[in-house]
Amino acid sequence: MYREGLNPKGGPCDFETLYYHVKQELLEIFKNADRPIPRVKIKELKSAQICGLVNLAKVLLYLENLGVVTVVNKEYYYQEWEIDIQPQVLDVLFEQI
């Protein structure tokens, strides 16, 4: 298991790596979804293993600002967040984000 805020090796989070993996993971979920706006729980994202849930939440808030995701229950603790993946995630394919 990882410590919150650190990568599995115990060092500080590499946000560039986390950002890349989150975008790729969201894109794969979107492509394989059976609904136009798929919803996923933050705890189900494999990217949390890179730097922990707190840093994943930070990246998701950044992506929400870009219109790629919507955090639908932000009033709850970030560990309980659910994320709607918006069609703008396709911009990852075209390297717009």
mmCIF file of N, CA, C and O in Angstrom:
data_model
loop_
_atom_site.group_PDB
_atom_site.id
_atom_site.type_symbol
_atom_site.label_atom_id
_atom_site.label_comp_id
_atom_site.label_asym_id
_atom_site.label_seq_id
_atom_site.Cartn_x
_atom_site.Cartn_y
_atom_site.Cartn_z
ATOM 1 N N MET A 1 0.849 -1.189 0.000
ATOM 2 C CA MET A 1 0.000 0.000 0.000
ATOM 3 C C MET A 1 0.889 1.245 0.000
ATOM 4 O O MET A 1 2.012 1.224 0.452
ATOM 5 N N TYR A 2 0.372 2.340 -0.474
ATOM 6 C CA TYR A 2 1.113 3.580 -0.569
ATOM 7 C C TYR A 2 0.733 4.518 0.569
ATOM 8 O O TYR A 2 -0.328 4.433 1.139
ATOM 9 N N ARG A 3 1.660 5.400 0.909
ATOM 10 C CA ARG A 3 1.353 6.448 1.870
ATOM 11 C C ARG A 3 0.740 7.617 1.129
ATOM 12 O O ARG A 3 1.152 7.954 0.023
ATOM 13 N N GLU A 4 -0.231 8.243 1.734
ATOM 14 C CA GLU A 4 -0.949 9.356 1.105
ATOM 15 C C GLU A 4 0.011 10.473 0.726
ATOM 16 O O GLU A 4 0.801 10.931 1.543
ATOM 17 N N GLY A 5 -0.026 10.892 -0.531
ATOM 18 C CA GLY A 5 0.771 12.018 -0.994
ATOM 19 C C GLY A 5 2.150 11.645 -1.499
ATOM 20 O O GLY A 5 2.876 12.491 -1.967
ATOM 21 N N LEU A 6 2.533 10.399 -1.352
ATOM 22 C CA LEU A 6 3.846 9.971 -1.797
ATOM 23 C C LEU A 6 3.704 8.906 -2.871
ATOM 24 O O LEU A 6 2.693 8.221 -2.948
ATOM 25 N N ASN A 7 4.748 8.761 -3.673
ATOM 26 C CA ASN A 7 4.717 7.658 -4.624
ATOM 27 C C ASN A 7 5.035 6.375 -3.866
ATOM 28 O O ASN A 7 5.464 6.421 -2.716
ATOM 29 N N PRO A 8 4.824 5.213 -4.463
ATOM 30 C CA PRO A 8 5.030 3.956 -3.739
ATOM 31 C C PRO A 8 6.447 3.776 -3.202
ATOM 32 O O PRO A 8 6.666 3.050 -2.259
ATOM 33 N N LYS A 9 7.425 4.458 -3.773
ATOM 34 C CA LYS A 9 8.803 4.350 -3.293
ATOM 35 C C LYS A 9 9.090 5.316 -2.159
ATOM 36 O O LYS A 9 10.194 5.372 -1.660
ATOM 37 N N GLY A 10 8.115 6.127 -1.771
ATOM 38 C CA GLY A 10 8.275 7.012 -0.623
ATOM 39 C C GLY A 10 8.726 8.424 -0.945
ATOM 40 O O GLY A 10 8.817 9.247 -0.057
ATOM 41 N N GLY A 11 9.022 8.725 -2.183
ATOM 42 C CA GLY A 11 9.454 10.065 -2.557
ATOM 43 C C GLY A 11 8.273 10.973 -2.841
ATOM 44 O O GLY A 11 7.114 10.556 -2.746
ATOM 45 N N PRO A 12 8.557 12.220 -3.180
ATOM 46 C CA PRO A 12 7.462 13.145 -3.509
ATOM 47 C C PRO A 12 6.766 12.740 -4.803
ATOM 48 O O PRO A 12 7.324 12.025 -5.629
ATOM 49 N N CYS A 13 5.554 13.205 -4.962
ATOM 50 C CA CYS A 13 4.759 12.878 -6.134
ATOM 51 C C CYS A 13 5.351 13.506 -7.397
ATOM 52 O O CYS A 13 5.723 14.671 -7.403
ATOM 53 N N ASP A 14 5.410 12.720 -8.458
ATOM 54 C CA ASP A 14 5.794 13.218 -9.775
ATOM 55 C C ASP A 14 4.490 13.551 -10.506
ATOM 56 O O ASP A 14 3.844 12.679 -11.071
ATOM 57 N N PHE A 15 4.090 14.826 -10.447
ATOM 58 C CA PHE A 15 2.808 15.224 -11.005
ATOM 59 C C PHE A 15 2.731 15.061 -12.516
ATOM 60 O O PHE A 15 1.663 14.805 -13.049
ATOM 61 N N GLU A 16 3.847 15.189 -13.203
ATOM 62 C CA GLU A 16 3.823 14.993 -14.660
ATOM 63 C C GLU A 16 3.441 13.559 -15.000
ATOM 64 O O GLU A 16 2.609 13.320 -15.879
ATOM 65 N N THR A 17 4.036 12.612 -14.304
ATOM 66 C CA THR A 17 3.718 11.207 -14.529
ATOM 67 C C THR A 17 2.279 10.922 -14.139
ATOM 68 O O THR A 17 1.536 10.254 -14.871
ATOM 69 N N LEU A 18 1.852 11.439 -12.990
ATOM 70 C CA LEU A 18 0.479 11.239 -12.536
ATOM 71 C C LEU A 18 -0.508 11.818 -13.541
ATOM 72 O O LEU A 18 -1.481 11.162 -13.922
ATOM 73 N N TYR A 19 -0.264 13.032 -14.003
ATOM 74 C CA TYR A 19 -1.135 13.697 -14.970
ATOM 75 C C TYR A 19 -1.269 12.867 -16.242
ATOM 76 O O TYR A 19 -2.370 12.639 -16.746
ATOM 77 N N TYR A 20 -0.150 12.364 -16.749
ATOM 78 C CA TYR A 20 -0.163 11.542 -17.951
ATOM 79 C C TYR A 20 -1.014 10.286 -17.743
ATOM 80 O O TYR A 20 -1.876 9.953 -18.560
ATOM 81 N N HIS A 21 -0.781 9.584 -16.645
ATOM 82 C CA HIS A 21 -1.495 8.333 -16.389
ATOM 83 C C HIS A 21 -2.988 8.561 -16.154
ATOM 84 O O HIS A 21 -3.820 7.764 -16.607
ATOM 85 N N VAL A 22 -3.331 9.633 -15.462
ATOM 86 C CA VAL A 22 -4.752 9.934 -15.218
ATOM 87 C C VAL A 22 -5.461 10.181 -16.547
ATOM 88 O O VAL A 22 -6.534 9.630 -16.797
ATOM 89 N N LYS A 23 -4.870 10.993 -17.404
ATOM 90 C CA LYS A 23 -5.480 11.273 -18.708
ATOM 91 C C LYS A 23 -5.670 9.999 -19.513
ATOM 92 O O LYS A 23 -6.730 9.778 -20.099
ATOM 93 N N GLN A 24 -4.655 9.143 -19.534
ATOM 94 C CA GLN A 24 -4.745 7.900 -20.299
ATOM 95 C C GLN A 24 -5.804 6.965 -19.715
ATOM 96 O O GLN A 24 -6.575 6.354 -20.454
ATOM 97 N N GLU A 25 -5.858 6.888 -18.395
ATOM 98 C CA GLU A 25 -6.838 6.020 -17.751
ATOM 99 C C GLU A 25 -8.260 6.513 -18.001
ATOM 100 O O GLU A 25 -9.154 5.721 -18.326
ATOM 101 N N LEU A 26 -8.472 7.817 -17.887
ATOM 102 C CA LEU A 26 -9.805 8.378 -18.143
ATOM 103 C C LEU A 26 -10.221 8.156 -19.596
ATOM 104 O O LEU A 26 -11.380 7.843 -19.874
ATOM 105 N N LEU A 27 -9.284 8.303 -20.509
ATOM 106 C CA LEU A 27 -9.570 8.083 -21.923
ATOM 107 C C LEU A 27 -9.987 6.635 -22.168
ATOM 108 O O LEU A 27 -10.965 6.374 -22.878
ATOM 109 N N GLU A 28 -9.286 5.683 -21.591
ATOM 110 C CA GLU A 28 -9.629 4.270 -21.761
ATOM 111 C C GLU A 28 -11.009 3.966 -21.187
ATOM 112 O O GLU A 28 -11.790 3.242 -21.804
ATOM 113 N N ILE A 29 -11.305 4.500 -20.015
ATOM 114 C CA ILE A 29 -12.623 4.291 -19.414
ATOM 115 C C ILE A 29 -13.693 4.864 -20.329
ATOM 116 O O ILE A 29 -14.722 4.229 -20.585
ATOM 117 N N PHE A 30 -13.463 6.060 -20.849
ATOM 118 C CA PHE A 30 -14.430 6.717 -21.732
ATOM 119 C C PHE A 30 -14.653 5.886 -22.997
ATOM 120 O O PHE A 30 -15.790 5.658 -23.417
ATOM 121 N N LYS A 31 -13.575 5.425 -23.609
ATOM 122 C CA LYS A 31 -13.686 4.663 -24.858
ATOM 123 C C LYS A 31 -14.429 3.349 -24.667
ATOM 124 O O LYS A 31 -15.133 2.903 -25.561
ATOM 125 N N ASN A 32 -14.284 2.729 -23.508
ATOM 126 C CA ASN A 32 -14.891 1.428 -23.249
ATOM 127 C C ASN A 32 -16.240 1.511 -22.543
ATOM 128 O O ASN A 32 -16.851 0.476 -22.275
ATOM 129 N N ALA A 33 -16.715 2.710 -22.271
ATOM 130 C CA ALA A 33 -17.960 2.890 -21.516
ATOM 131 C C ALA A 33 -19.186 2.588 -22.369
ATOM 132 O O ALA A 33 -19.161 2.736 -23.590
ATOM 133 N N ASP A 34 -20.251 2.216 -21.687
ATOM 134 C CA ASP A 34 -21.518 1.962 -22.373
ATOM 135 C C ASP A 34 -22.506 3.108 -22.170
ATOM 136 O O ASP A 34 -23.687 2.956 -22.437
ATOM 137 N N ARG A 35 -22.001 4.240 -21.711
ATOM 138 C CA ARG A 35 -22.824 5.441 -21.577
ATOM 139 C C ARG A 35 -22.027 6.641 -22.090
ATOM 140 O O ARG A 35 -20.802 6.610 -22.084
ATOM 141 N N PRO A 36 -22.713 7.693 -22.540
ATOM 142 C CA PRO A 36 -21.993 8.828 -23.133
ATOM 143 C C PRO A 36 -21.135 9.597 -22.135
ATOM 144 O O PRO A 36 -20.115 10.173 -22.519
ATOM 145 N N ILE A 37 -21.533 9.623 -20.874
ATOM 146 C CA ILE A 37 -20.727 10.281 -19.841
ATOM 147 C C ILE A 37 -20.551 9.273 -18.705
ATOM 148 O O ILE A 37 -21.378 9.185 -17.799
ATOM 149 N N PRO A 38 -19.478 8.488 -18.780
ATOM 150 C CA PRO A 38 -19.270 7.465 -17.751
ATOM 151 C C PRO A 38 -18.917 8.087 -16.397
ATOM 152 O O PRO A 38 -18.334 9.168 -16.335
ATOM 153 N N ARG A 39 -19.281 7.388 -15.342
ATOM 154 C CA ARG A 39 -18.994 7.827 -13.981
ATOM 155 C C ARG A 39 -18.134 6.773 -13.307
ATOM 156 O O ARG A 39 -18.377 5.584 -13.435
ATOM 157 N N VAL A 40 -17.117 7.230 -12.589
ATOM 158 C CA VAL A 40 -16.210 6.332 -11.888
ATOM 159 C C VAL A 40 -15.929 6.904 -10.500
ATOM 160 O O VAL A 40 -15.911 8.115 -10.317
ATOM 161 N N LYS A 41 -15.732 6.015 -9.547
ATOM 162 C CA LYS A 41 -15.352 6.443 -8.200
ATOM 163 C C LYS A 41 -13.852 6.661 -8.159
ATOM 164 O O LYS A 41 -13.086 5.894 -8.765
ATOM 165 N N ILE A 42 -13.433 7.684 -7.449
ATOM 166 C CA ILE A 42 -12.008 8.010 -7.385
ATOM 167 C C ILE A 42 -11.192 6.825 -6.882
ATOM 168 O O ILE A 42 -10.083 6.583 -7.349
ATOM 169 N N LYS A 43 -11.744 6.060 -5.947
ATOM 170 C CA LYS A 43 -11.016 4.915 -5.389
ATOM 171 C C LYS A 43 -10.802 3.813 -6.412
ATOM 172 O O LYS A 43 -9.924 2.966 -6.233
ATOM 173 N N GLU A 44 -11.591 3.797 -7.484
ATOM 174 C CA GLU A 44 -11.462 2.766 -8.512
ATOM 175 C C GLU A 44 -10.378 3.088 -9.541
ATOM 176 O O GLU A 44 -10.018 2.221 -10.342
ATOM 177 N N LEU A 45 -9.873 4.304 -9.523
ATOM 178 C CA LEU A 45 -8.858 4.692 -10.502
ATOM 179 C C LEU A 45 -7.499 4.128 -10.110
ATOM 180 O O LEU A 45 -7.019 4.346 -8.990
ATOM 181 N N LYS A 46 -6.889 3.411 -11.021
ATOM 182 C CA LYS A 46 -5.573 2.819 -10.768
ATOM 183 C C LYS A 46 -4.497 3.884 -10.582
ATOM 184 O O LYS A 46 -3.480 3.639 -9.953
ATOM 185 N N SER A 47 -4.735 5.055 -11.123
ATOM 186 C CA SER A 47 -3.763 6.145 -11.013
ATOM 187 C C SER A 47 -3.514 6.554 -9.567
ATOM 188 O O SER A 47 -2.487 7.166 -9.265
ATOM 189 N N ALA A 48 -4.413 6.218 -8.669
ATOM 190 C CA ALA A 48 -4.226 6.549 -7.251
ATOM 191 C C ALA A 48 -2.994 5.857 -6.688
ATOM 192 O O ALA A 48 -2.401 6.338 -5.717
ATOM 193 N N GLN A 49 -2.577 4.765 -7.292
ATOM 194 C CA GLN A 49 -1.414 4.032 -6.810
ATOM 195 C C GLN A 49 -0.112 4.773 -7.084
ATOM 196 O O GLN A 49 0.912 4.467 -6.483
ATOM 197 N N ILE A 50 -0.134 5.739 -7.972
ATOM 198 C CA ILE A 50 1.083 6.459 -8.337
ATOM 199 C C ILE A 50 1.502 7.424 -7.236
ATOM 200 O O ILE A 50 2.656 7.446 -6.824
ATOM 201 N N CYS A 51 0.571 8.239 -6.751
ATOM 202 C CA CYS A 51 0.901 9.275 -5.766
ATOM 203 C C CYS A 51 -0.111 9.373 -4.629
ATOM 204 O O CYS A 51 -0.046 10.312 -3.847
ATOM 205 N N GLY A 52 -1.070 8.494 -4.573
ATOM 206 C CA GLY A 52 -2.064 8.554 -3.511
ATOM 207 C C GLY A 52 -3.312 9.313 -3.930
ATOM 208 O O GLY A 52 -3.313 10.058 -4.919
ATOM 209 N N LEU A 53 -4.367 9.119 -3.169
ATOM 210 C CA LEU A 53 -5.660 9.722 -3.499
ATOM 211 C C LEU A 53 -5.654 11.244 -3.425
ATOM 212 O O LEU A 53 -6.296 11.907 -4.226
ATOM 213 N N VAL A 54 -4.945 11.805 -2.461
ATOM 214 C CA VAL A 54 -4.980 13.264 -2.312
ATOM 215 C C VAL A 54 -4.393 13.950 -3.548
ATOM 216 O O VAL A 54 -4.945 14.938 -4.044
ATOM 217 N N ASN A 55 -3.295 13.433 -4.066
ATOM 218 C CA ASN A 55 -2.702 14.040 -5.261
ATOM 219 C C ASN A 55 -3.519 13.731 -6.511
ATOM 220 O O ASN A 55 -3.606 14.564 -7.412
ATOM 221 N N LEU A 56 -4.134 12.563 -6.546
ATOM 222 C CA LEU A 56 -5.054 12.263 -7.638
ATOM 223 C C LEU A 56 -6.216 13.248 -7.621
ATOM 224 O O LEU A 56 -6.623 13.762 -8.665
ATOM 225 N N ALA A 57 -6.730 13.552 -6.439
ATOM 226 C CA ALA A 57 -7.825 14.517 -6.317
ATOM 227 C C ALA A 57 -7.397 15.890 -6.835
ATOM 228 O O ALA A 57 -8.166 16.577 -7.508
ATOM 229 N N LYS A 58 -6.176 16.287 -6.560
ATOM 230 C CA LYS A 58 -5.661 17.576 -7.051
ATOM 231 C C LYS A 58 -5.644 17.614 -8.578
ATOM 232 O O LYS A 58 -6.059 18.599 -9.191
ATOM 233 N N VAL A 59 -5.167 16.531 -9.180
ATOM 234 C CA VAL A 59 -5.113 16.465 -10.653
ATOM 235 C C VAL A 59 -6.527 16.454 -11.229
ATOM 236 O O VAL A 59 -6.801 17.104 -12.241
ATOM 237 N N LEU A 60 -7.439 15.745 -10.575
ATOM 238 C CA LEU A 60 -8.824 15.714 -11.061
ATOM 239 C C LEU A 60 -9.474 17.093 -10.967
ATOM 240 O O LEU A 60 -10.236 17.473 -11.855
ATOM 241 N N LEU A 61 -9.165 17.853 -9.934
ATOM 242 C CA LEU A 61 -9.686 19.224 -9.848
ATOM 243 C C LEU A 61 -9.127 20.084 -10.979
ATOM 244 O O LEU A 61 -9.842 20.916 -11.550
ATOM 245 N N TYR A 62 -7.877 19.884 -11.307
ATOM 246 C CA TYR A 62 -7.280 20.600 -12.434
ATOM 247 C C TYR A 62 -7.979 20.216 -13.738
ATOM 248 O O TYR A 62 -8.339 21.079 -14.541
ATOM 249 N N LEU A 63 -8.210 18.908 -13.924
ATOM 250 C CA LEU A 63 -8.904 18.450 -15.124
ATOM 251 C C LEU A 63 -10.349 18.923 -15.152
ATOM 252 O O LEU A 63 -10.904 19.167 -16.227
ATOM 253 N N GLU A 64 -10.952 19.091 -13.989
ATOM 254 C CA GLU A 64 -12.308 19.639 -13.945
ATOM 255 C C GLU A 64 -12.303 21.083 -14.436
ATOM 256 O O GLU A 64 -13.186 21.502 -15.191
ATOM 257 N N ASN A 65 -11.291 21.825 -14.061
ATOM 258 C CA ASN A 65 -11.152 23.204 -14.523
ATOM 259 C C ASN A 65 -11.009 23.271 -16.041
ATOM 260 O O ASN A 65 -11.462 24.227 -16.670
ATOM 261 N N LEU A 66 -10.414 22.240 -16.644
ATOM 262 C CA LEU A 66 -10.251 22.167 -18.102
ATOM 263 C C LEU A 66 -11.496 21.641 -18.806
ATOM 264 O O LEU A 66 -11.556 21.617 -20.029
ATOM 265 N N GLY A 67 -12.481 21.165 -18.027
ATOM 266 C CA GLY A 67 -13.711 20.642 -18.614
ATOM 267 C C GLY A 67 -13.654 19.175 -18.985
ATOM 268 O O GLY A 67 -14.551 18.671 -19.652
ATOM 269 N N VAL A 68 -12.620 18.472 -18.548
ATOM 270 C CA VAL A 68 -12.440 17.066 -18.898
ATOM 271 C C VAL A 68 -13.270 16.160 -17.997
ATOM 272 O O VAL A 68 -13.775 15.128 -18.438
ATOM 273 N N VAL A 69 -13.402 16.517 -16.739
ATOM 274 C CA VAL A 69 -14.192 15.738 -15.780
ATOM 275 C C VAL A 69 -15.071 16.683 -14.978
ATOM 276 O O VAL A 69 -14.839 17.893 -14.943
ATOM 277 N N THR A 70 -16.060 16.090 -14.322
ATOM 278 C CA THR A 70 -16.886 16.813 -13.357
ATOM 279 C C THR A 70 -16.903 15.990 -12.079
ATOM 280 O O THR A 70 -17.219 14.793 -12.118
ATOM 281 N N VAL A 71 -16.541 16.620 -10.979
ATOM 282 C CA VAL A 71 -16.650 15.961 -9.681
ATOM 283 C C VAL A 71 -18.085 16.189 -9.227
ATOM 284 O O VAL A 71 -18.486 17.316 -8.946
ATOM 285 N N VAL A 72 -18.878 15.118 -9.174
ATOM 286 C CA VAL A 72 -20.318 15.280 -8.947
ATOM 287 C C VAL A 72 -20.689 15.413 -7.474
ATOM 288 O O VAL A 72 -21.763 15.896 -7.158
ATOM 289 N N ASN A 73 -19.827 15.003 -6.577
ATOM 290 C CA ASN A 73 -20.151 15.091 -5.155
ATOM 291 C C ASN A 73 -18.993 15.697 -4.367
ATOM 292 O O ASN A 73 -18.535 15.152 -3.378
ATOM 293 N N LYS A 74 -18.558 16.855 -4.811
ATOM 294 C CA LYS A 74 -17.411 17.532 -4.217
ATOM 295 C C LYS A 74 -17.644 17.926 -2.760
ATOM 296 O O LYS A 74 -16.699 18.194 -2.034
ATOM 297 N N GLU A 75 -18.903 17.955 -2.335
ATOM 298 C CA GLU A 75 -19.191 18.326 -0.952
ATOM 299 C C GLU A 75 -18.786 17.221 0.029
ATOM 300 O O GLU A 75 -18.701 17.459 1.233
ATOM 301 N N TYR A 76 -18.509 16.029 -0.449
ATOM 302 C CA TYR A 76 -18.063 14.918 0.389
ATOM 303 C C TYR A 76 -16.536 14.900 0.451
ATOM 304 O O TYR A 76 -15.861 15.584 -0.309
ATOM 305 N N TYR A 77 -15.993 14.095 1.335
ATOM 306 C CA TYR A 77 -14.548 13.914 1.394
ATOM 307 C C TYR A 77 -14.054 13.381 0.053
ATOM 308 O O TYR A 77 -14.731 12.580 -0.595
ATOM 309 N N TYR A 78 -12.870 13.806 -0.343
ATOM 310 C CA TYR A 78 -12.364 13.442 -1.671
ATOM 311 C C TYR A 78 -12.262 11.919 -1.855
ATOM 312 O O TYR A 78 -12.354 11.435 -2.965
ATOM 313 N N GLN A 79 -12.117 11.174 -0.774
ATOM 314 C CA GLN A 79 -12.040 9.722 -0.893
ATOM 315 C C GLN A 79 -13.344 9.122 -1.420
ATOM 316 O O GLN A 79 -13.346 7.999 -1.928
ATOM 317 N N GLU A 80 -14.438 9.873 -1.318
ATOM 318 C CA GLU A 80 -15.753 9.387 -1.746
ATOM 319 C C GLU A 80 -16.203 9.982 -3.078
ATOM 320 O O GLU A 80 -17.301 9.700 -3.548
ATOM 321 N N TRP A 81 -15.369 10.813 -3.693
ATOM 322 C CA TRP A 81 -15.763 11.489 -4.930
ATOM 323 C C TRP A 81 -16.118 10.502 -6.033
ATOM 324 O O TRP A 81 -15.539 9.430 -6.159
ATOM 325 N N GLU A 82 -17.078 10.940 -6.852
ATOM 326 C CA GLU A 82 -17.392 10.267 -8.098
ATOM 327 C C GLU A 82 -17.103 11.248 -9.219
ATOM 328 O O GLU A 82 -17.367 12.447 -9.095
ATOM 329 N N ILE A 83 -16.573 10.736 -10.293
ATOM 330 C CA ILE A 83 -16.096 11.568 -11.399
ATOM 331 C C ILE A 83 -16.881 11.227 -12.654
ATOM 332 O O ILE A 83 -16.944 10.066 -13.056
ATOM 333 N N ASP A 84 -17.493 12.239 -13.278
ATOM 334 C CA ASP A 84 -18.085 12.081 -14.602
ATOM 335 C C ASP A 84 -17.020 12.448 -15.628
ATOM 336 O O ASP A 84 -16.441 13.536 -15.560
ATOM 337 N N ILE A 85 -16.775 11.549 -16.546
ATOM 338 C CA ILE A 85 -15.772 11.794 -17.589
ATOM 339 C C ILE A 85 -16.489 12.413 -18.784
ATOM 340 O O ILE A 85 -17.355 11.798 -19.399
ATOM 341 N N GLN A 86 -16.124 13.635 -19.103
ATOM 342 C CA GLN A 86 -16.763 14.397 -20.171
ATOM 343 C C GLN A 86 -16.141 14.051 -21.531
ATOM 344 O O GLN A 86 -14.994 13.606 -21.601
ATOM 345 N N PRO A 87 -16.877 14.290 -22.622
ATOM 346 C CA PRO A 87 -16.351 13.997 -23.961
ATOM 347 C C PRO A 87 -15.059 14.748 -24.283
ATOM 348 O O PRO A 87 -14.296 14.311 -25.152
ATOM 349 N N GLN A 88 -14.767 15.819 -23.582
ATOM 350 C CA GLN A 88 -13.528 16.569 -23.830
ATOM 351 C C GLN A 88 -12.284 15.724 -23.567
ATOM 352 O O GLN A 88 -11.194 16.086 -23.990
ATOM 353 N N VAL A 89 -12.446 14.573 -22.887
ATOM 354 C CA VAL A 89 -11.305 13.694 -22.661
ATOM 355 C C VAL A 89 -10.739 13.208 -23.997
ATOM 356 O O VAL A 89 -9.572 12.838 -24.084
ATOM 357 N N LEU A 90 -11.544 13.245 -25.036
ATOM 358 C CA LEU A 90 -11.047 12.856 -26.363
ATOM 359 C C LEU A 90 -9.942 13.780 -26.851
ATOM 360 O O LEU A 90 -9.161 13.406 -27.741
ATOM 361 N N ASP A 91 -9.854 14.965 -26.270
ATOM 362 C CA ASP A 91 -8.756 15.867 -26.624
ATOM 363 C C ASP A 91 -7.393 15.232 -26.329
ATOM 364 O O ASP A 91 -6.392 15.603 -26.932
ATOM 365 N N VAL A 92 -7.371 14.274 -25.409
ATOM 366 C CA VAL A 92 -6.120 13.563 -25.127
ATOM 367 C C VAL A 92 -5.602 12.878 -26.398
ATOM 368 O O VAL A 92 -4.412 12.880 -26.670
ATOM 369 N N LEU A 93 -6.525 12.341 -27.188
ATOM 370 C CA LEU A 93 -6.128 11.700 -28.439
ATOM 371 C C LEU A 93 -5.489 12.691 -29.398
ATOM 372 O O LEU A 93 -4.585 12.343 -30.151
ATOM 373 N N PHE A 94 -5.966 13.907 -29.353
ATOM 374 C CA PHE A 94 -5.502 14.928 -30.289
ATOM 375 C C PHE A 94 -4.461 15.844 -29.645
ATOM 376 O O PHE A 94 -4.127 16.878 -30.209
ATOM 377 N N GLU A 95 -4.009 15.443 -28.447
ATOM 378 C CA GLU A 95 -2.950 16.154 -27.713
ATOM 379 C C GLU A 95 -3.263 17.622 -27.479
ATOM 380 O O GLU A 95 -2.408 18.485 -27.559
ATOM 381 N N GLN A 96 -4.526 17.898 -27.179
ATOM 382 C CA GLN A 96 -4.915 19.266 -26.866
ATOM 383 C C GLN A 96 -4.741 19.581 -25.386
ATOM 384 O O GLN A 96 -4.716 20.728 -25.001
ATOM 385 N N ILE A 97 -4.662 18.530 -24.559
ATOM 386 C CA ILE A 97 -4.467 18.759 -23.131
ATOM 387 C C ILE A 97 -3.302 17.914 -22.645
ATOM 388 O O ILE A 97 -2.900 16.982 -23.263
#
